[in-house]
mmCIF file of C-alpha atoms in Angstrom:
data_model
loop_
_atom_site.group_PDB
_atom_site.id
_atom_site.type_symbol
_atom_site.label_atom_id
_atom_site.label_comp_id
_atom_site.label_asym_id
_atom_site.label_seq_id
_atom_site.Cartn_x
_atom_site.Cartn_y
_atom_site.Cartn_z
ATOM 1 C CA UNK N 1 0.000 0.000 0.000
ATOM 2 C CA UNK N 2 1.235 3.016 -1.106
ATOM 3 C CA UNK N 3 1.443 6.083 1.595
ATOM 4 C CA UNK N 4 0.328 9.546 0.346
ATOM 5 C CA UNK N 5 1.251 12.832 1.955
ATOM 6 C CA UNK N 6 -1.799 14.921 3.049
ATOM 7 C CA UNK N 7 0.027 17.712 1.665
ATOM 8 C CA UNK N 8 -0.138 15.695 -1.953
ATOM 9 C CA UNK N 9 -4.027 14.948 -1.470
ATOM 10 C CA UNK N 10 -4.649 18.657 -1.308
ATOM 11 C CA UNK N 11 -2.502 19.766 -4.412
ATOM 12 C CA UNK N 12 -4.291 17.235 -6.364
ATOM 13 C CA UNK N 13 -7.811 18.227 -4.562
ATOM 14 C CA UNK N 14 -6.949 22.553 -5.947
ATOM 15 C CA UNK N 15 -5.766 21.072 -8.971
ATOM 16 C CA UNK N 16 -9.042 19.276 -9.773
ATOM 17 C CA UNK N 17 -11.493 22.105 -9.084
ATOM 18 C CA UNK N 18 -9.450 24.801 -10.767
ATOM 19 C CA UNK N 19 -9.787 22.430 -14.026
ATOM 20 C CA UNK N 20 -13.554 21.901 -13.332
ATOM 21 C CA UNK N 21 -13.539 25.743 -13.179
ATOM 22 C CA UNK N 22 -12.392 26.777 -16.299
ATOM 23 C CA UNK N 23 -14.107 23.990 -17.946
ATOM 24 C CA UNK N 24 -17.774 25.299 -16.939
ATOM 25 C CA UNK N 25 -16.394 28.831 -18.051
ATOM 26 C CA UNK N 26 -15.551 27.780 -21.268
ATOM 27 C CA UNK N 27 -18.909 25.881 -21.893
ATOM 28 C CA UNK N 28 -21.005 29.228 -20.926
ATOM 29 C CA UNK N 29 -18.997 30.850 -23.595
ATOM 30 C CA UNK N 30 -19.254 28.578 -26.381
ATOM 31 C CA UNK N 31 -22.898 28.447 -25.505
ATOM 32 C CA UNK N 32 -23.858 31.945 -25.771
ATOM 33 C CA UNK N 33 -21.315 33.252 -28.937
ATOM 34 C CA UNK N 34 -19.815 35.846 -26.162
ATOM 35 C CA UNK N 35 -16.586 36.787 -25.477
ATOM 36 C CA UNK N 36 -15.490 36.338 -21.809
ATOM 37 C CA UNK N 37 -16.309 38.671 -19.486
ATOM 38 C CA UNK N 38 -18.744 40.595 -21.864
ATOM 39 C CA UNK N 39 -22.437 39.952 -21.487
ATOM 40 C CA UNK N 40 -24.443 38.779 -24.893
ATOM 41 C CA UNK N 41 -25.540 41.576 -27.168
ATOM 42 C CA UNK N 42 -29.240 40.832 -28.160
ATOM 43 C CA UNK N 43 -29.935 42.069 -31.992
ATOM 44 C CA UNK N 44 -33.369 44.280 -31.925
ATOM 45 C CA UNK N 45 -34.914 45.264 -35.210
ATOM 46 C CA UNK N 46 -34.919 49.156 -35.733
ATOM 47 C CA UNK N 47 -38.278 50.487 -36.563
ATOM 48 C CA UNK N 48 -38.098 53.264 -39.180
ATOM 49 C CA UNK N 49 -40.372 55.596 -39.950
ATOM 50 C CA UNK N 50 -41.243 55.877 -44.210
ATOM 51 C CA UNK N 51 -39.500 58.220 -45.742
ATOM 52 C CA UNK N 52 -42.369 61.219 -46.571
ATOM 53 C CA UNK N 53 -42.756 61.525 -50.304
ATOM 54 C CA UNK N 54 -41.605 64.432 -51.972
ATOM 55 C CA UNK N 55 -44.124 67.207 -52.169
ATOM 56 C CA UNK N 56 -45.191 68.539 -55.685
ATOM 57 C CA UNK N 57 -43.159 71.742 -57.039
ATOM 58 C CA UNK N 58 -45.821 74.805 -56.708
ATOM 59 C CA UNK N 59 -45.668 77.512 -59.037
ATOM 60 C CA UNK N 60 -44.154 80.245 -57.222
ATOM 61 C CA UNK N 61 -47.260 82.732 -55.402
ATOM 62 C CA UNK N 62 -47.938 86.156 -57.019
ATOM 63 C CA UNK N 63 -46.648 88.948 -54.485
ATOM 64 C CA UNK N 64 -50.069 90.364 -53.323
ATOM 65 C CA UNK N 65 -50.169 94.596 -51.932
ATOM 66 C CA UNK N 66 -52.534 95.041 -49.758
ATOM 67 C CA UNK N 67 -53.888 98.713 -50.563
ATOM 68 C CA UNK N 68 -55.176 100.749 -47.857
ATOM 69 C CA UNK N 69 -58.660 101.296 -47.418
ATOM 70 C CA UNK N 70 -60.029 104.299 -49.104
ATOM 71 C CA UNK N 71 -62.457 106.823 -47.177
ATOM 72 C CA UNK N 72 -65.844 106.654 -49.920
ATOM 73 C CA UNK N 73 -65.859 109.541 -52.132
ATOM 74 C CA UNK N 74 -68.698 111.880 -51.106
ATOM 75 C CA UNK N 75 -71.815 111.381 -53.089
ATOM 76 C CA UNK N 76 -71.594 115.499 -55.036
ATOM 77 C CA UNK N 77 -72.683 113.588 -57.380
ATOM 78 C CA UNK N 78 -75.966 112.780 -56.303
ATOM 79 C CA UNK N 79 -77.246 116.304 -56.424
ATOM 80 C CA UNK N 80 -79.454 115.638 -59.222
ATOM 81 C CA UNK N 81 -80.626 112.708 -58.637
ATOM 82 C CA UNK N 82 -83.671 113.557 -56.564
ATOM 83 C CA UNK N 83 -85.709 110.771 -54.817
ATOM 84 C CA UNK N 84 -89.852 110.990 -54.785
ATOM 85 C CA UNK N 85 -91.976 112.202 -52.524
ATOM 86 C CA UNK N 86 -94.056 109.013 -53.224
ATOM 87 C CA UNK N 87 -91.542 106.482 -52.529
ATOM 88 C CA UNK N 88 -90.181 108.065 -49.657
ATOM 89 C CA UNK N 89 -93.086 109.130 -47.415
ATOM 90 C CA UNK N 90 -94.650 105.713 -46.998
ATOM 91 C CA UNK N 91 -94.778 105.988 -43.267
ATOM 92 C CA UNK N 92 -97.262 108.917 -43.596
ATOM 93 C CA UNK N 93 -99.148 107.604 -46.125
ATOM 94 C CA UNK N 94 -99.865 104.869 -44.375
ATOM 95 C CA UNK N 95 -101.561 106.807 -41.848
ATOM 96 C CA UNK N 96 -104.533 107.947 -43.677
ATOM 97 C CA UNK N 97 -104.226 104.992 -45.625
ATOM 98 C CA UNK N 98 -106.509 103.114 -43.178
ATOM 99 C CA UNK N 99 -109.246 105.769 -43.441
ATOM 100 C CA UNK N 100 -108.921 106.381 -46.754
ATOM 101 C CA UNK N 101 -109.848 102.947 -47.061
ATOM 102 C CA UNK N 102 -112.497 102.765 -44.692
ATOM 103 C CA UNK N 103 -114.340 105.857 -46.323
ATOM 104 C CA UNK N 104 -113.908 104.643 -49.956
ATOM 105 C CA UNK N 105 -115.582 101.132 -48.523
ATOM 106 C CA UNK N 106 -118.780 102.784 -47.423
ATOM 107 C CA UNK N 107 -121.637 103.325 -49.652
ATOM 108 C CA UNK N 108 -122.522 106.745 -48.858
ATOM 109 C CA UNK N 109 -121.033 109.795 -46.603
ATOM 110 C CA UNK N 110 -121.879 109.459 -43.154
ATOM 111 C CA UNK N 111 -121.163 111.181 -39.974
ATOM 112 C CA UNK N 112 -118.263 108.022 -39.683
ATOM 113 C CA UNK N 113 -116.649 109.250 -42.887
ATOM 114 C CA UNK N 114 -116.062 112.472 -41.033
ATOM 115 C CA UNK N 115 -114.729 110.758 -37.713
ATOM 116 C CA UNK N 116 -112.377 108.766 -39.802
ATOM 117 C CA UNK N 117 -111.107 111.984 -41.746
ATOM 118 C CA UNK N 118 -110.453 113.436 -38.669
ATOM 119 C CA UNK N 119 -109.232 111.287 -36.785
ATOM 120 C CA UNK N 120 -106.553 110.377 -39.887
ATOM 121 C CA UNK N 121 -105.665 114.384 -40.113
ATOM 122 C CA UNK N 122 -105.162 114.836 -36.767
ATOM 123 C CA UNK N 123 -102.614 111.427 -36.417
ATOM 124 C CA UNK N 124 -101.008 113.252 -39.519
ATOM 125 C CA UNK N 125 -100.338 116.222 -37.547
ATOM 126 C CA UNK N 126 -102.273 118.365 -40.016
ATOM 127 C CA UNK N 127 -103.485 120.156 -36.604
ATOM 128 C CA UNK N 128 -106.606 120.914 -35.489
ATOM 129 C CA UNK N 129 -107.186 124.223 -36.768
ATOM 130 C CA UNK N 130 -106.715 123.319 -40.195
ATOM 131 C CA UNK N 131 -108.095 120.201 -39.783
ATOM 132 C CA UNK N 132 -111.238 121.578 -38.545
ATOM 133 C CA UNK N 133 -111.144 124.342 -41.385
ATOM 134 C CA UNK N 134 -110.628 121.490 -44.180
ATOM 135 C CA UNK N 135 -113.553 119.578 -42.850
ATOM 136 C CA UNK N 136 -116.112 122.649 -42.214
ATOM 137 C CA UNK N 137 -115.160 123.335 -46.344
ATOM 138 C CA UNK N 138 -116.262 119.879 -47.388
ATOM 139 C CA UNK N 139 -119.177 119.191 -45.236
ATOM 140 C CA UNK N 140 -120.518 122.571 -46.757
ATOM 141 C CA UNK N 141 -119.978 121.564 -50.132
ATOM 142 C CA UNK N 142 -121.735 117.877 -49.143
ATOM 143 C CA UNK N 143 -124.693 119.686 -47.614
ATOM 144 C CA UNK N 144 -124.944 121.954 -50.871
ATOM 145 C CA UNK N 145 -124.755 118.845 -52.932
ATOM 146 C CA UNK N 146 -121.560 119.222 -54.758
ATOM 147 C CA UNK N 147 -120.235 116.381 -53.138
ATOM 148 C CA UNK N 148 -122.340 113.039 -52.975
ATOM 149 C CA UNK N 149 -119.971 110.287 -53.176
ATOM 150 C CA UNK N 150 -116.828 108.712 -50.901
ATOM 151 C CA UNK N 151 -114.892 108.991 -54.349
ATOM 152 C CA UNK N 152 -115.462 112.405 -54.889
ATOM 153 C CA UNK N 153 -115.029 113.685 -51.266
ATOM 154 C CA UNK N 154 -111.770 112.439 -51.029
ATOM 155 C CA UNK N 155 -110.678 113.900 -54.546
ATOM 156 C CA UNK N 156 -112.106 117.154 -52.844
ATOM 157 C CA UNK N 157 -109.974 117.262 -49.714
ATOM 158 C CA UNK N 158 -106.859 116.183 -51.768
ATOM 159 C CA UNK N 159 -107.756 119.295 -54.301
ATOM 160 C CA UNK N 160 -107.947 121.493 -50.948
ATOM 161 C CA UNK N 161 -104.575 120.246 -49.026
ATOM 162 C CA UNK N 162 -103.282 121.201 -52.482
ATOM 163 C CA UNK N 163 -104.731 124.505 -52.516
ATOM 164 C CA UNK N 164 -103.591 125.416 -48.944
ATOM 165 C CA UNK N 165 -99.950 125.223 -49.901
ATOM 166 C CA UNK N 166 -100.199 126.951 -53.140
ATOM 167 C CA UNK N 167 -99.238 130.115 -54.411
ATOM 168 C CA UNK N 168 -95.924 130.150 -51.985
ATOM 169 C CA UNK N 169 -92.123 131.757 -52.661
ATOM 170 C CA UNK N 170 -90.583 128.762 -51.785
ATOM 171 C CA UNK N 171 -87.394 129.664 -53.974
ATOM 172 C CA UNK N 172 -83.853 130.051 -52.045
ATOM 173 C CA UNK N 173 -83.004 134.002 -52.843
ATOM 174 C CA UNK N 174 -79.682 135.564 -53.196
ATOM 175 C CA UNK N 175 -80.814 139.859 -53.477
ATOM 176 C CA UNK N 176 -77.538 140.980 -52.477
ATOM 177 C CA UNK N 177 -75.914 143.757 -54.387
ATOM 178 C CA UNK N 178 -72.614 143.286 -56.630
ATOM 179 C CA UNK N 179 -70.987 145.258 -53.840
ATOM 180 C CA UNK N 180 -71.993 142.949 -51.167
ATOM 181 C CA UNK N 181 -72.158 138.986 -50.157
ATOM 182 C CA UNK N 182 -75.346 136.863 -49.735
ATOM 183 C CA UNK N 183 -75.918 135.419 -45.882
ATOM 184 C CA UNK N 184 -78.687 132.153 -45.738
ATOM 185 C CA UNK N 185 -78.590 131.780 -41.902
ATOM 186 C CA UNK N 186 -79.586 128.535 -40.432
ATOM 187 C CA UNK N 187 -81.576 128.506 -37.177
ATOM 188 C CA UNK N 188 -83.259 125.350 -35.393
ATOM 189 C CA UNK N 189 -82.876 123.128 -31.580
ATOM 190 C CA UNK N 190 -79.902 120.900 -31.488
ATOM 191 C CA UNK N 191 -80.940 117.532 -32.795
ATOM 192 C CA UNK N 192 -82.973 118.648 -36.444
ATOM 193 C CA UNK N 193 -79.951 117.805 -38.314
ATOM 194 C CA UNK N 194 -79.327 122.101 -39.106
ATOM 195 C CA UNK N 195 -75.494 121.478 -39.581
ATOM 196 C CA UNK N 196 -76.080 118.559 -42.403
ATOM 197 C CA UNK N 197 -78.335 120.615 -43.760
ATOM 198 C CA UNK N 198 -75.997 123.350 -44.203
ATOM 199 C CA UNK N 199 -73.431 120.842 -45.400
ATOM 200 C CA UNK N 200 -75.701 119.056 -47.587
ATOM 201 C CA UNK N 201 -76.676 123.266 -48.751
ATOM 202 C CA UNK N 202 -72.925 123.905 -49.183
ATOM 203 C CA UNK N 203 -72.952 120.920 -51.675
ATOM 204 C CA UNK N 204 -75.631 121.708 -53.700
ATOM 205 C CA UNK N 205 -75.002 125.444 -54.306
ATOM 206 C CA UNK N 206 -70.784 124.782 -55.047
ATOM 207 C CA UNK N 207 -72.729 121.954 -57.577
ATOM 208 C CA UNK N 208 -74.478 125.241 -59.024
ATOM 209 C CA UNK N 209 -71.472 126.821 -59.609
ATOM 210 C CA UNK N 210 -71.369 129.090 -56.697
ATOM 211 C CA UNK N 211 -68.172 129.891 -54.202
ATOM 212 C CA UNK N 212 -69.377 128.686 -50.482
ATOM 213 C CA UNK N 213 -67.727 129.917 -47.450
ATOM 214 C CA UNK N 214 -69.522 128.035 -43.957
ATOM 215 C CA UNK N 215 -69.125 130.164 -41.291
ATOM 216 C CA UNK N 216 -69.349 128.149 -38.366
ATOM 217 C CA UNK N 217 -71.329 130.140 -35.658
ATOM 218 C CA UNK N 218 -72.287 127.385 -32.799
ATOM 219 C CA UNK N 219 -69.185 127.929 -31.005
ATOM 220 C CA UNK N 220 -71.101 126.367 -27.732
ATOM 221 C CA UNK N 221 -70.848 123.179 -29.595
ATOM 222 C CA UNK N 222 -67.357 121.801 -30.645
ATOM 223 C CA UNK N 223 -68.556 118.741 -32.330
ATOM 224 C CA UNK N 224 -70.392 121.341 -34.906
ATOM 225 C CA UNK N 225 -67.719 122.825 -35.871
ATOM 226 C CA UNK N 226 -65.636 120.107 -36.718
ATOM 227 C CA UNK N 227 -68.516 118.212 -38.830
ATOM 228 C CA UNK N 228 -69.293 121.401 -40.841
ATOM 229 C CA UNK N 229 -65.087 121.314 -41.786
ATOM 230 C CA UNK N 230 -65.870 117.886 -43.179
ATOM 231 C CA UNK N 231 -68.836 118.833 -45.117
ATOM 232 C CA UNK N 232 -66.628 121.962 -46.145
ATOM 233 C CA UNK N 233 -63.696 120.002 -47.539
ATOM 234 C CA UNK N 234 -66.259 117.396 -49.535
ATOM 235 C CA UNK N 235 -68.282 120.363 -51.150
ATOM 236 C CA UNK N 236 -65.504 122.395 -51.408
ATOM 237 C CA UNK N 237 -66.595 125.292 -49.157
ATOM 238 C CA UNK N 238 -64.267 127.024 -46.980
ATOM 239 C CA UNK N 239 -64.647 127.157 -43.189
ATOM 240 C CA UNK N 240 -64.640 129.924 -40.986
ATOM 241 C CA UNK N 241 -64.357 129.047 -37.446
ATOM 242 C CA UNK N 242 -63.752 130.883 -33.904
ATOM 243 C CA UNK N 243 -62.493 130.045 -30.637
ATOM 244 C CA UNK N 244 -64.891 127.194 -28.311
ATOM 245 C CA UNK N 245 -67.219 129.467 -26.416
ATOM 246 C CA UNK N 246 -66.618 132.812 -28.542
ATOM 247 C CA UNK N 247 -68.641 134.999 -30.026
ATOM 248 C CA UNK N 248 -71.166 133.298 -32.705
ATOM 249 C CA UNK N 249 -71.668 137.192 -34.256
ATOM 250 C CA UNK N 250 -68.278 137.477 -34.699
ATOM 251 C CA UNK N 251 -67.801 134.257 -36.160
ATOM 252 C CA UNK N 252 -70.761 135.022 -38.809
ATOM 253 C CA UNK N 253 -68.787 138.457 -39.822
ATOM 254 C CA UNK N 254 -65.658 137.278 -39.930
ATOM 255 C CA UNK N 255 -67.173 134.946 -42.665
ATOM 256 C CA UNK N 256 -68.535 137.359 -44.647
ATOM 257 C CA UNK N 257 -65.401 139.426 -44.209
ATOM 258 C CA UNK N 258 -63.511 136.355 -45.532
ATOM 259 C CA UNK N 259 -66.116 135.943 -48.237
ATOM 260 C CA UNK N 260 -65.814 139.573 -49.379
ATOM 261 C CA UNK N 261 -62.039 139.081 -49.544
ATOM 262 C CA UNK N 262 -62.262 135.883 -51.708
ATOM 263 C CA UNK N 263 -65.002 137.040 -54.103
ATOM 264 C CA UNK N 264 -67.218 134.479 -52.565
ATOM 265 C CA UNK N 265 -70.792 134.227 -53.961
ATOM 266 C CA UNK N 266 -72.280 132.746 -50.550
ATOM 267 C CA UNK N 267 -72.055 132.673 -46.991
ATOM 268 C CA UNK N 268 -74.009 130.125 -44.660
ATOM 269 C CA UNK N 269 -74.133 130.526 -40.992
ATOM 270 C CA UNK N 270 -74.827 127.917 -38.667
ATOM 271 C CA UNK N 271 -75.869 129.145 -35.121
ATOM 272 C CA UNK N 272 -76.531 127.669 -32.001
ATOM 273 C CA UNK N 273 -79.138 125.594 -30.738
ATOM 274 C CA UNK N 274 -79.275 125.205 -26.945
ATOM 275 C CA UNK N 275 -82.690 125.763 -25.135
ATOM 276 C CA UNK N 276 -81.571 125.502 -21.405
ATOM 277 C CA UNK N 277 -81.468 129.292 -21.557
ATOM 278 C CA UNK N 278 -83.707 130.326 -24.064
ATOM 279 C CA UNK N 279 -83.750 134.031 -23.614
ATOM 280 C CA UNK N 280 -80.259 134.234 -24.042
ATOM 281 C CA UNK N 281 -80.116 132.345 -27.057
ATOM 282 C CA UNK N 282 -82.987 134.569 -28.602
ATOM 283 C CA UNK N 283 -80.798 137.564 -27.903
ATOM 284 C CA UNK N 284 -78.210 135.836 -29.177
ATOM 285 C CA UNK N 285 -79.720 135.183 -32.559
ATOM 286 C CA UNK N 286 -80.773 138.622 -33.014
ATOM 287 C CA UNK N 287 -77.505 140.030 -32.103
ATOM 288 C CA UNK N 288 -76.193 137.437 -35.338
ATOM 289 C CA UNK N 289 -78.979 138.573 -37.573
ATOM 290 C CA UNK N 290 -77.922 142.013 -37.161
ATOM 291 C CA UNK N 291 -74.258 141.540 -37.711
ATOM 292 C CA UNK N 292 -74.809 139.467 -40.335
ATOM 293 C CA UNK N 293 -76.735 142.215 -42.264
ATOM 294 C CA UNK N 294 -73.902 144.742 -41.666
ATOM 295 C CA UNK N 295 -71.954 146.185 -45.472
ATOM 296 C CA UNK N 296 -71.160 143.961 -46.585
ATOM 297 C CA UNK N 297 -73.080 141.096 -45.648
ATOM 298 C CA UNK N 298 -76.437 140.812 -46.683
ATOM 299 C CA UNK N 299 -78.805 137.956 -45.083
ATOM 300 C CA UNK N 300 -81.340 136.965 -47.794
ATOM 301 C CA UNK N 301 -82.771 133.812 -45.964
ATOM 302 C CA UNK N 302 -83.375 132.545 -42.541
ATOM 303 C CA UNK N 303 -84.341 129.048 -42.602
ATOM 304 C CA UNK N 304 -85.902 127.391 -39.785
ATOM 305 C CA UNK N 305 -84.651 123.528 -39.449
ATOM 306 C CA UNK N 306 -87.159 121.524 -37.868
ATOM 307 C CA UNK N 307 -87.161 117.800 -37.420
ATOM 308 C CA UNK N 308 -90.917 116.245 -38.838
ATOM 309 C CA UNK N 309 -90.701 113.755 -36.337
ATOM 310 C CA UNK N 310 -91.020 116.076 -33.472
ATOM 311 C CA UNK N 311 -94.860 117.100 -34.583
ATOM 312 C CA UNK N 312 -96.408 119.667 -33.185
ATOM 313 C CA UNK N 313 -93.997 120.730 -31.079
ATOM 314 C CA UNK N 314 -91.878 122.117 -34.381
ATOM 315 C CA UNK N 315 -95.031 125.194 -34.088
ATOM 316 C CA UNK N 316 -93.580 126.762 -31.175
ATOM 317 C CA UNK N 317 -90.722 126.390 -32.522
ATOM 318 C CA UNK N 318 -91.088 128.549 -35.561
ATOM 319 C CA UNK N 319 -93.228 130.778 -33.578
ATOM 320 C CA UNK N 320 -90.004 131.547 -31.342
ATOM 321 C CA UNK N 321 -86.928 131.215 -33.882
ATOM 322 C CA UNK N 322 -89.241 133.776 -36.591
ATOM 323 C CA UNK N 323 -89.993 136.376 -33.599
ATOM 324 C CA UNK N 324 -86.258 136.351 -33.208
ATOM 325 C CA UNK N 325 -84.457 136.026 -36.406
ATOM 326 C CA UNK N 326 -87.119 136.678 -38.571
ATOM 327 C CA UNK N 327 -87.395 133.120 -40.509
ATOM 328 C CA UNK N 328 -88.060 133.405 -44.074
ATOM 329 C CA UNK N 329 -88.317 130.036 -44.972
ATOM 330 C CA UNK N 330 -88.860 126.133 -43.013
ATOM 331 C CA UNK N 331 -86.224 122.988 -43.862
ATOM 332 C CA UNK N 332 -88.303 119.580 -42.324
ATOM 333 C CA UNK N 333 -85.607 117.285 -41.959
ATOM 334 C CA UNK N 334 -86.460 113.599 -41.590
ATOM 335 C CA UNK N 335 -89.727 113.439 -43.581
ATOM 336 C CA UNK N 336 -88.873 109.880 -44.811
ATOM 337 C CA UNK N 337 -89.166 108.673 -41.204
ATOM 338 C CA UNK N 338 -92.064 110.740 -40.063
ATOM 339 C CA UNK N 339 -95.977 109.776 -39.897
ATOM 340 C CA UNK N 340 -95.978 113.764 -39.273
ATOM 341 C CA UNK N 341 -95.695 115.380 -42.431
ATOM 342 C CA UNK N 342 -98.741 117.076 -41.412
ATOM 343 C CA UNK N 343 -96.600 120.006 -40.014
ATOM 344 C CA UNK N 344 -96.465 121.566 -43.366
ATOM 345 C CA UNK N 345 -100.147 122.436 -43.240
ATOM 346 C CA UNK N 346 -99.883 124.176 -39.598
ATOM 347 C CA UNK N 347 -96.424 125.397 -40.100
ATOM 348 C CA UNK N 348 -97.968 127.524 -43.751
ATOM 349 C CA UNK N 349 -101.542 128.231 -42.565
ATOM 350 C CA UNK N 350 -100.119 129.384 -38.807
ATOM 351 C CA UNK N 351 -96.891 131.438 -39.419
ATOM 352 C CA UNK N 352 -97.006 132.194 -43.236
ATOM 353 C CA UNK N 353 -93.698 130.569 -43.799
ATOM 354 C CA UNK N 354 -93.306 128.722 -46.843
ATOM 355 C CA UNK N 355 -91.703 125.104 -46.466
ATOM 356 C CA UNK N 356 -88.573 125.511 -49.249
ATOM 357 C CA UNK N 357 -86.698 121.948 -48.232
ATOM 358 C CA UNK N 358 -87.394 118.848 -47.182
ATOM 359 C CA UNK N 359 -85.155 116.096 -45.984
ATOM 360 C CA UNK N 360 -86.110 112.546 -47.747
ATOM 361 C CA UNK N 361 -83.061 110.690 -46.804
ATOM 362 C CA UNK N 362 -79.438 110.558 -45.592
ATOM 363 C CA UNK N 363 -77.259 111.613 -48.612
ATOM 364 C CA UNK N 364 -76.954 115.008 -50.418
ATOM 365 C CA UNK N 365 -79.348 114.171 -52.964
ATOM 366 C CA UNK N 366 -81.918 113.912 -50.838
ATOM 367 C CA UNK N 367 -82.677 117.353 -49.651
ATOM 368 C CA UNK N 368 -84.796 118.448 -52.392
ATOM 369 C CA UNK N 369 -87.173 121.599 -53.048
ATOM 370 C CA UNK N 370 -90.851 120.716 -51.424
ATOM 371 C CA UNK N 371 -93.525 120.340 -53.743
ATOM 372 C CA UNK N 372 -96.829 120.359 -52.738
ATOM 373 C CA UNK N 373 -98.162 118.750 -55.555
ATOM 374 C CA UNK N 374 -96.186 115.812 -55.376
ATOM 375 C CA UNK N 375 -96.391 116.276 -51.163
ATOM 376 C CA UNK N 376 -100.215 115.544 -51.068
ATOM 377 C CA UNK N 377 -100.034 112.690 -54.096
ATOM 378 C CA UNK N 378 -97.656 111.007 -52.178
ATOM 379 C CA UNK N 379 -100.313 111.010 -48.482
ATOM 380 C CA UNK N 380 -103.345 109.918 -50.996
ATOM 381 C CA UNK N 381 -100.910 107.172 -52.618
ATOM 382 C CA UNK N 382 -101.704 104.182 -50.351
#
């Protein structure tokens, strides 16, 4: 038996499991395609997003200028281009439409025709004084048997609103000497639309062939003054303006001053409207109509702006502005929008002032010469 050291056994013993060793590391390696030491590297498939397809060649974009706005021209050249009384006035026509309508329907005259009549005038603001007068005239002439049918007693009354408005001046007057300048002052409450008037005035008369100066003589009103310098640079007008708060006679002859330096044709004066303090505005106007008239101005009209809509109320209106200024003339602004065109009838029969304008719209071309003719064809057209 052979004897073996214990230091042998344990040589061989290290010697075995070292060999063991690297024999399991070399298996792992050959099993998983590494290198020793380095873990596996596990392949992934990259995902790739398509490739975006080419887009189509444009043809290059025209260079676009974007042009400013332009302010619309004023409409000078509407002057001529009057509208109708007919197709303008349809709210008061409709008015005595209705009674119109319920007379015609009736087979004879009866004391309803008469209620109707009235009633129609009166909502017309004809006023009751002429109302009354129209209506005494016709029942007369039924009673005498002149009139015997609905037909004919509505031809009658149309024939006598006529009547009662004919046989006026209602012509705009320049009686100035070559020596001195024409004044039209304007007169009226704030509100009637006096300065476009004036402007739309200013338009029409520059259209005629006449030099316009605006003298702008509501100095208590700033806003005024500055929309009369628009309506003087689109008719072509010069402007003649004071200080806020100044003197409105002063303003008024420095215009004609200016005019009679320029060999102006026309001056229009605007002047205030405020009614907080009525006595001082009267005095006020009268102290303007009297400069006004001074060598060399010469006022040839005074017209009375009053707003249709307002109704009855536009009587003591003329009865105060003509005991001041001495109105020559009425404007009735707003007679497209009015069941009131009645006024005329009071306004002529009461003061003696002949309507010479009426407004029918918003642009120049709409303030035309009244015609009473075509006035009462247009309330008997519905």
């Amino acid at each position: 038996m052979i004897a073996v050291d214990t230091q042998d056994i344990l040589l061989i013993l290290i010697a075995v499991v070292l060999v063991f060793g690297i024999g399991v590391v070399l298996l792992n390696r050959r099993g998983r395609g590494g290198s020793p030491g380095v873990p596996p590297v596990v392949s992934r498939p990259i995902e790739r997003e398509p490739a975006p397809e080419p887009e189509p060649e444009l043809a290059p974009r025209p260079e676009v200028h974007d042009e400013p706005e332009q302010e619309p021209e004023p409409e000078i050249e509407s002057v001529d281009e009057a509208p109708s009384f007919r197709s303008r006035m349809g709210k008061a026509a409709a008015v005595l439409a209705g009674a119109f309508g319920g007379v015609r329907a009736r087979s004879g005259i009866t004391d309803d025709t008469w209620d109707d009549l009235e009633e129609a005038l009166l909502r017309a603001d004809v006023g009751l004084g002429v109302t009354t007068s129209l209506l005494d005239g016709l029942r007369e002439r039924v009673s005498n048997k002149e009139i015997s049918s609905p037909d004919e007693l509505l031809d009658a009354l149309r024939g006598e609103m006529v009547g009662r408005l004919a046989g006026a001046d209602r012509g705009l007057h320049r009686t100035a000497s070559d020596d001195q300048v024409d004044v039209w002052l304007f007169v009226g409450v704030n509100g009637v639309g006096k300065t476009t008037t004036i402007g739309k005035v200013s338009a029409q008369q520059t259209a005629a062939g006449l030099s316009v100066v605006l003298a702008a003589g509501d100095t208590f009103r700033a806003a005024a003054a500055e929309q009369l310098g628009t309506w003087a640079e689109r008719s072509g007008a010069e402007l003649v303006r004071g200080a806020e708060g100044g003197d409105p006679s002063s303003v008024v002859f420095d215009g004609v001053q200016r005019a009679k330096s320029r060999g102006a044709n026309l001056v229009l004066g605007d002047t205030a409207g405020r009614l907080q303090n009525k006595s001082n505005l009267m005095d006020e106007l009268r102290k303007v109509r009297r400069v006004a008239d001074r060598d060399p101005g010469h006022v040839s009209e005074v017209l009375l702006v009053i707003d249709a809509t307002t109704g009855q109320n536009g009587l003591s209106q003329a009865r105060e502005f003509t005991e001041a200024a001495g109105v020559t003339g009425v404007v009735l602004t707003k007679l497209d929008g009015s069941a009131k065109g009645g006024i005329v009838f009071a306004i002529e029969t009461e003061f003696g002032i002949p309507v010479k304008l009426v407004g029918l719209g918003e642009t120049i071309g709409d303030l035309v010469p009244f015609d009473p003719d075509e006035f009462v064809g247009a309330l008997f057209s519905s």
